[in-house]
Coordinates of C-alpha atoms and ligand atoms in Angstrom, one line a residue:
L67 CA -94.6 52.7 -42.6
S68 CA -93.6 48.6 -43.6
Q69 CA -94.3 47.1 -46.6
P70 CA -95.2 43.8 -46.4
N71 CA -94.2 41.2 -49.0
T72 CA -95.1 37.6 -47.7
R73 CA -98.1 36.4 -49.1
G74 CA -99.8 32.8 -48.5
S75 CA -100.1 31.7 -52.1
L76 CA -98.7 28.5 -53.5
T77 CA -95.5 30.3 -55.7
E78 CA -94.8 33.0 -52.9
R79 CA -94.3 29.9 -50.5
V80 CA -92.4 28.4 -52.8
R81 CA -89.8 30.6 -53.7
D82 CA -89.7 30.9 -49.1
R83 CA -88.5 27.6 -49.9
L84 CA -86.1 28.2 -52.7
R85 CA -84.6 31.9 -50.7
Q86 CA -83.8 29.0 -47.8
N87 CA -82.0 26.5 -49.6
E88 CA -78.7 27.8 -50.7
R89 CA -77.6 25.0 -53.0
L90 CA -81.7 25.2 -54.9
R91 CA -80.5 29.0 -54.7
G92 CA -77.4 28.6 -56.7
L93 CA -78.8 26.4 -58.8
V94 CA -81.9 28.6 -60.0
Y95 CA -79.9 31.2 -60.6
A96 CA -77.1 29.7 -62.6
V97 CA -79.8 28.7 -65.3
R98 CA -81.7 32.2 -64.9
N99 CA -78.1 33.9 -65.7
R100 CA -77.3 31.5 -68.6
K101 CA -80.0 32.0 -70.5
L102 CA -80.3 36.0 -69.6
F103 CA -76.4 36.2 -71.0
A104 CA -77.0 33.9 -74.4
D105 CA -79.1 37.5 -75.0
L106 CA -76.4 39.1 -77.1
G107 CA -78.4 42.6 -76.3
Q108 CA -77.2 42.4 -72.9
H109 CA -73.6 42.8 -74.6
D110 CA -74.6 45.3 -76.9
R111 CA -75.6 47.4 -73.3
M112 CA -72.5 46.5 -71.6
L113 CA -70.4 47.6 -73.9
A114 CA -71.1 50.4 -74.7
D115 CA -71.3 51.1 -71.0
S116 CA -67.6 53.3 -71.6
V117 CA -68.0 54.3 -67.8
R118 CA -67.6 50.7 -67.3
V119 CA -65.2 49.8 -69.8
D120 CA -62.8 52.3 -69.9
I121 CA -62.2 51.8 -66.3
Y122 CA -61.9 47.8 -66.3
Q123 CA -59.2 48.8 -69.0
A124 CA -57.7 51.4 -67.1
A125 CA -57.0 49.1 -64.1
I126 CA -56.6 45.9 -65.9
A127 CA -53.5 47.8 -67.8
K128 CA -52.6 48.4 -64.2
H129 CA -52.7 45.6 -62.0
V130 CA -51.6 42.8 -65.0
G131 CA -48.2 42.1 -65.7
P132 CA -46.7 39.7 -67.3
D133 CA -46.2 37.2 -65.2
D134 CA -49.3 36.4 -64.0
V135 CA -51.8 34.1 -65.0
V136 CA -55.4 35.7 -64.6
L137 CA -58.7 34.3 -64.4
D138 CA -62.1 35.8 -65.8
L139 CA -65.4 34.8 -64.2
G140 CA -67.9 34.6 -66.7
T141 CA -65.6 35.9 -69.6
G142 CA -68.9 36.9 -71.8
S143 CA -68.0 38.3 -74.8
G144 CA -64.4 38.2 -73.8
V145 CA -63.8 41.8 -73.3
L146 CA -61.9 41.3 -69.9
A147 CA -60.0 38.7 -70.7
F148 CA -58.9 39.8 -74.1
F149 CA -57.4 43.4 -71.7
A150 CA -56.0 41.4 -69.2
S151 CA -54.1 39.7 -72.5
R152 CA -52.8 42.8 -73.6
A153 CA -52.1 43.6 -70.7
G154 CA -49.2 41.5 -71.4
A155 CA -50.3 38.5 -68.9
K156 CA -48.8 35.1 -69.4
R157 CA -51.9 32.9 -69.8
V158 CA -55.8 33.9 -69.1
H159 CA -58.8 31.1 -68.3
A160 CA -61.9 32.4 -69.6
V161 CA -64.6 30.9 -68.0
E162 CA -68.0 30.9 -69.1
H163 CA -71.1 29.2 -68.3
G164 CA -73.1 30.5 -71.3
P165 CA -73.0 29.9 -75.0
M166 CA -71.6 33.3 -75.8
I167 CA -68.2 31.7 -75.2
E168 CA -68.1 30.6 -78.8
A169 CA -68.3 34.0 -79.6
A170 CA -65.3 35.3 -77.4
Q171 CA -63.8 32.4 -78.8
A172 CA -64.0 34.0 -82.8
V173 CA -63.2 37.5 -81.0
A174 CA -59.8 36.3 -80.1
A175 CA -59.3 34.7 -83.0
D176 CA -60.5 38.1 -84.7
N177 CA -58.1 39.7 -83.6
G178 CA -55.2 37.3 -83.3
I179 CA -55.3 36.5 -79.4
D180 CA -53.7 33.6 -78.4
N181 CA -53.2 33.0 -74.6
V182 CA -56.4 33.1 -73.8
E183 CA -57.8 29.4 -72.9
F184 CA -61.5 29.2 -73.0
H185 CA -63.3 27.2 -70.5
R186 CA -67.2 26.4 -71.1
E187 CA -68.2 25.6 -67.8
H188 CA -69.4 27.1 -64.4
S189 CA -66.8 28.4 -62.5
R190 CA -67.3 26.2 -59.4
S191 CA -66.5 23.1 -61.4
L192 CA -63.3 25.0 -62.5
E193 CA -59.6 23.6 -62.3
V194 CA -57.0 25.5 -62.9
P195 CA -53.5 23.5 -61.8
G196 CA -50.8 25.9 -60.3
G197 CA -53.5 28.2 -59.3
V198 CA -53.8 32.6 -60.3
D199 CA -52.6 35.1 -59.9
V200 CA -55.6 37.3 -60.4
I201 CA -59.4 37.2 -60.6
L202 CA -60.7 39.3 -62.8
H203 CA -64.4 39.6 -62.3
E204 CA -67.5 41.5 -63.2
Q205 CA -70.6 39.9 -61.8
I206 CA -72.2 43.4 -60.9
G207 CA -75.7 43.6 -60.8
E208 CA -78.4 46.3 -60.2
A209 CA -78.4 45.2 -56.7
L210 CA -74.6 44.6 -56.6
F211 CA -74.8 41.3 -55.1
D212 CA -77.5 40.0 -57.4
E213 CA -75.0 38.0 -59.8
R214 CA -73.9 36.0 -57.2
V215 CA -70.4 37.8 -57.0
I216 CA -69.7 37.0 -53.4
E217 CA -70.4 33.4 -53.4
N218 CA -68.6 32.8 -57.1
V219 CA -65.3 35.0 -56.2
V220 CA -65.0 33.1 -53.0
D221 CA -65.3 29.5 -54.3
L222 CA -63.0 30.5 -56.3
R223 CA -60.6 33.1 -54.4
D224 CA -60.2 29.8 -52.0
R225 CA -59.7 26.8 -54.4
L226 CA -57.8 28.8 -57.2
L227 CA -55.9 32.1 -55.9
K228 CA -52.1 31.5 -55.4
P229 CA -51.4 33.6 -52.0
G230 CA -50.8 37.2 -52.5
G231 CA -53.0 37.1 -55.2
R232 CA -55.1 39.6 -56.2
I233 CA -59.0 40.1 -57.2
L234 CA -60.2 42.8 -59.0
P235 CA -62.4 44.3 -58.0
A236 CA -62.1 43.8 -54.9
H237 CA -63.7 46.2 -52.6
L238 CA -67.8 46.3 -53.2
R239 CA -70.2 48.8 -51.4
L240 CA -73.9 49.1 -51.5
F241 CA -76.2 51.6 -50.9
I242 CA -79.9 52.1 -49.6
E243 CA -80.7 55.7 -49.8
P244 CA -83.8 57.8 -48.9
V245 CA -83.9 60.0 -51.4
Q246 CA -86.4 62.9 -53.0
V247 CA -88.0 62.8 -56.8
P248 CA -88.5 65.5 -58.5
S249 CA -92.1 66.8 -57.4
H250 CA -93.6 66.2 -61.2
S251 CA -92.0 62.8 -60.9
R252 CA -93.9 61.4 -57.8
I253 CA -96.0 58.5 -58.4
P254 CA -98.0 58.6 -54.9
F255 CA -99.7 55.0 -53.4
A256 CA -103.3 54.7 -54.8
W257 CA -104.2 55.2 -51.4
Q258 CA -102.6 58.2 -50.9
Q259 CA -104.8 60.0 -53.1
E260 CA -107.5 63.2 -53.0
L261 CA -108.3 64.4 -55.7
H262 CA -111.4 66.6 -56.3
G263 CA -112.4 65.7 -52.9
I264 CA -112.4 62.1 -53.6
S265 CA -110.5 59.8 -50.6
F266 CA -108.9 56.6 -52.1
K267 CA -108.3 55.8 -48.5
A268 CA -110.1 52.6 -49.2
L269 CA -107.3 51.6 -51.7
E270 CA -105.1 50.7 -48.6
A271 CA -107.3 47.8 -48.1
L272 CA -105.3 46.3 -51.3
R273 CA -102.3 46.6 -49.6
D274 CA -101.3 43.6 -48.5
A275 CA -102.3 42.0 -51.2
Q276 CA -99.5 43.1 -53.5
P277 CA -96.6 41.5 -55.3
P278 CA -93.0 42.4 -54.2
G279 CA -92.9 44.5 -57.7
Y280 CA -95.3 46.4 -56.4
W281 CA -93.0 48.0 -54.1
Q282 CA -89.9 47.7 -56.5
P283 CA -90.8 48.5 -59.5
R284 CA -88.7 46.9 -62.2
S285 CA -88.2 50.4 -63.8
R286 CA -83.6 50.4 -63.9
S287 CA -83.8 54.2 -62.6
F288 CA -86.3 56.9 -61.8
P289 CA -86.1 60.9 -61.4
F290 CA -83.6 61.7 -59.3
E291 CA -83.8 65.0 -57.1
A292 CA -81.5 64.5 -53.8
F293 CA -80.1 62.8 -51.3
V294 CA -82.2 63.4 -47.8
G295 CA -79.1 62.6 -45.1
R296 CA -75.3 62.0 -46.4
P297 CA -75.2 58.8 -48.3
E298 CA -73.0 55.8 -46.0
P299 CA -72.9 52.0 -47.6
V300 CA -74.8 50.1 -45.6
V301 CA -72.6 46.6 -46.5
A302 CA -69.0 46.7 -47.6
V303 CA -66.8 43.9 -48.7
D304 CA -63.3 43.1 -49.6
L305 CA -63.6 40.2 -51.5
H306 CA -59.6 39.5 -50.6
E307 CA -61.4 38.5 -47.0
V308 CA -64.8 38.5 -47.2
T309 CA -66.8 34.8 -45.5
L310 CA -70.3 34.0 -46.4
A311 CA -71.0 34.5 -42.9
D312 CA -69.9 38.3 -43.0
V313 CA -73.1 38.8 -45.0
P314 CA -75.9 40.7 -43.0
T315 CA -79.2 39.2 -43.2
S316 CA -80.4 42.4 -42.0
V317 CA -79.1 46.1 -41.6
S318 CA -80.7 49.2 -40.2
Y319 CA -79.6 52.6 -39.8
S320 CA -80.5 56.6 -39.7
R321 CA -80.0 59.7 -41.8
T322 CA -80.2 63.3 -41.0
A323 CA -82.4 65.4 -42.9
L324 CA -80.2 68.2 -44.9
A325 CA -83.0 70.2 -45.9
D326 CA -86.9 70.2 -45.7
C327 CA -88.1 67.7 -48.7
S328 CA -89.9 64.8 -49.4
V329 CA -88.3 61.1 -48.7
D330 CA -89.7 58.8 -51.8
G331 CA -88.4 55.9 -51.2
L332 CA -85.1 54.2 -50.4
C333 CA -82.4 54.5 -53.8
V334 CA -80.2 50.9 -54.5
Y335 CA -76.8 51.8 -56.1
F336 CA -73.0 50.7 -55.6
E337 CA -69.7 51.8 -55.7
A338 CA -66.9 48.8 -57.3
A339 CA -63.1 50.0 -56.7
F340 CA -59.5 48.3 -57.9
D341 CA -57.6 51.1 -56.1
N342 CA -58.0 54.6 -54.5
E343 CA -58.0 55.7 -58.3
H344 CA -60.0 52.9 -60.1
G345 CA -63.5 52.3 -59.7
F346 CA -67.0 52.6 -61.0
G347 CA -70.5 53.2 -59.3
S348 CA -74.5 53.4 -60.3
S349 CA -75.4 56.6 -57.8
P350 CA -78.0 58.1 -59.5
A351 CA -76.2 61.5 -58.8
D352 CA -73.3 60.1 -61.1
P353 CA -73.0 59.9 -64.7
P354 CA -75.1 57.2 -65.6
T355 CA -74.2 53.7 -66.6
H356 CA -75.7 50.3 -67.9
W357 CA -76.9 49.5 -64.6
G358 CA -79.8 51.6 -63.3
S359 CA -80.6 52.7 -59.5
P360 CA -84.0 51.3 -58.8
L361 CA -86.3 52.7 -56.1
L362 CA -87.5 50.7 -53.6
R363 CA -90.9 52.7 -52.6
I364 CA -91.9 53.5 -49.6
P365 CA -95.3 56.5 -49.0
I366 CA -94.6 59.4 -49.9
R367 CA -93.4 61.3 -46.4
D368 CA -92.6 65.7 -45.7
V369 CA -89.4 65.7 -43.8
K370 CA -87.7 68.6 -42.3
A371 CA -84.1 69.6 -41.6
G372 CA -82.3 67.7 -39.1
Q373 CA -85.2 65.5 -38.4
I374 CA -84.0 61.7 -38.4
V375 CA -85.2 59.1 -41.0
D376 CA -84.6 55.4 -39.5
V377 CA -84.3 52.8 -42.1
S378 CA -84.3 49.3 -41.6
L379 CA -84.2 46.4 -44.0
A380 CA -84.4 42.5 -43.9
L381 CA -82.4 40.5 -46.7
P382 CA -82.7 37.5 -46.0
D383 CA -81.2 36.9 -49.5
I384 CA -79.3 39.9 -50.5
G385 CA -78.4 38.7 -53.6
N386 CA -82.7 38.4 -54.2
P387 CA -83.6 42.1 -53.5
R388 CA -87.3 40.2 -54.8
S389 CA -86.5 39.0 -51.1
W390 CA -86.5 42.2 -49.2
T391 CA -88.9 44.4 -46.8
W392 CA -88.4 47.7 -45.4
K393 CA -89.5 50.1 -42.9
V394 CA -88.9 53.4 -42.9
D395 CA -89.6 56.1 -39.8
I396 CA -89.1 59.6 -39.5
R397 CA -88.4 61.8 -36.0
D398 CA -87.1 64.7 -34.3
A399 CA -84.2 64.6 -33.6
Ligands
SAM463 C1 -72.5 40.9 -66.3 S1 -71.3 39.9 -67.5 C2 -69.9 40.3 -67.8 C3 -69.5 39.5 -68.8 C4 -68.1 40.3 -69.3 N1 -67.2 39.8 -68.4 C5 -68.4 42.2 -69.3 O1 -67.5 42.2 -68.4 O2 -68.8 42.3 -70.5 C6 -71.6 38.7 -66.5 C7 -71.2 37.1 -67.5 O3 -71.0 36.2 -66.5 C8 -71.1 34.4 -66.8 N2 -71.5 34.1 -65.7 C9 -72.1 34.4 -64.4 N3 -72.0 33.3 -63.5 C10 -70.9 32.7 -63.9 C11 -70.5 31.2 -63.3 N4 -70.4 30.8 -62.1 N5 -69.8 30.7 -64.3 C12 -69.5 31.2 -65.5 N6 -69.9 32.2 -65.9 C13 -70.6 32.9 -65.1 C14 -72.5 35.0 -67.2 O4 -73.0 34.3 -68.5 C15 -72.3 36.2 -68.1 O5 -71.9 36.4 -69.5

């Protein structure tokens, strides 16, 4: 069953033009992002996420040394820049395009941290004469690439990172896994309902007119029961090497059902790794973080152990999950 996402309305046509124009897309994104992270509530959530904070602190302590010039991309409250300073970095350049940078400067002063240089600008215009040894970032959204981590890190890597320099974290993996939710939490599509002898099948006529949000609820997470098959990343990048041309615009894959179950949707989550020991992620099977693991809805389907679930997704802009469309089929092995 495929999930339509294209509407003929003016707003939808404007959105389509935006998706096609990379430069314009970047500008619109920067304006929205600056506004979003001007909200202290966002920093409350990120600083309170101890899974995130503790792993960054440990990885920075391991990978940053006394000779390093470090660049913290999107410093926000300054937390990662301060960890790098405490790890002994020679100098830290903290770049932030939003107003939070002023508060970060006050935190530095309060803590007697004097080797962090703050730059209030978009990272694309940042210059650091002599270059940097380490690029530090946490530009990771719920759908991994939705805070434009690839565009921003690749730009800095190609302009400012010294040969042999490190990117922390560099290994990013996106998962879009068929999942089952607990039966009491299922919300079937209205047209799938048969209630006390009344069929609601006729409501399917409204299906194509629904906006993208109908298929991709905004709620950060959903009640998780099990993965249908064995999870595998559908996109994996090493930020030391990736180019924009490597980013896929579609993916197709299959999973073998491990047990009789239902397929309720596709769960989007990620893993990010600094090295073999230090990493974090947003799998619904792991302890919760401030990131959610959103569900791409499909009409609920039963599947038998050993059957194959075929998934294909169009990702015209991998950084904008609202542009994605998907199709799920079930067949015998
Ligand atoms: C997810 S927050 C992380 C903040 C902080 N590094 C932390 O770990 O708590 C990302 C921050 O990057 C900033 N940002 C995003 N893109 C940027 C860019 N291209 N240049 C400068 N700042 C950027 C945002 O305003 C936001 O404060």
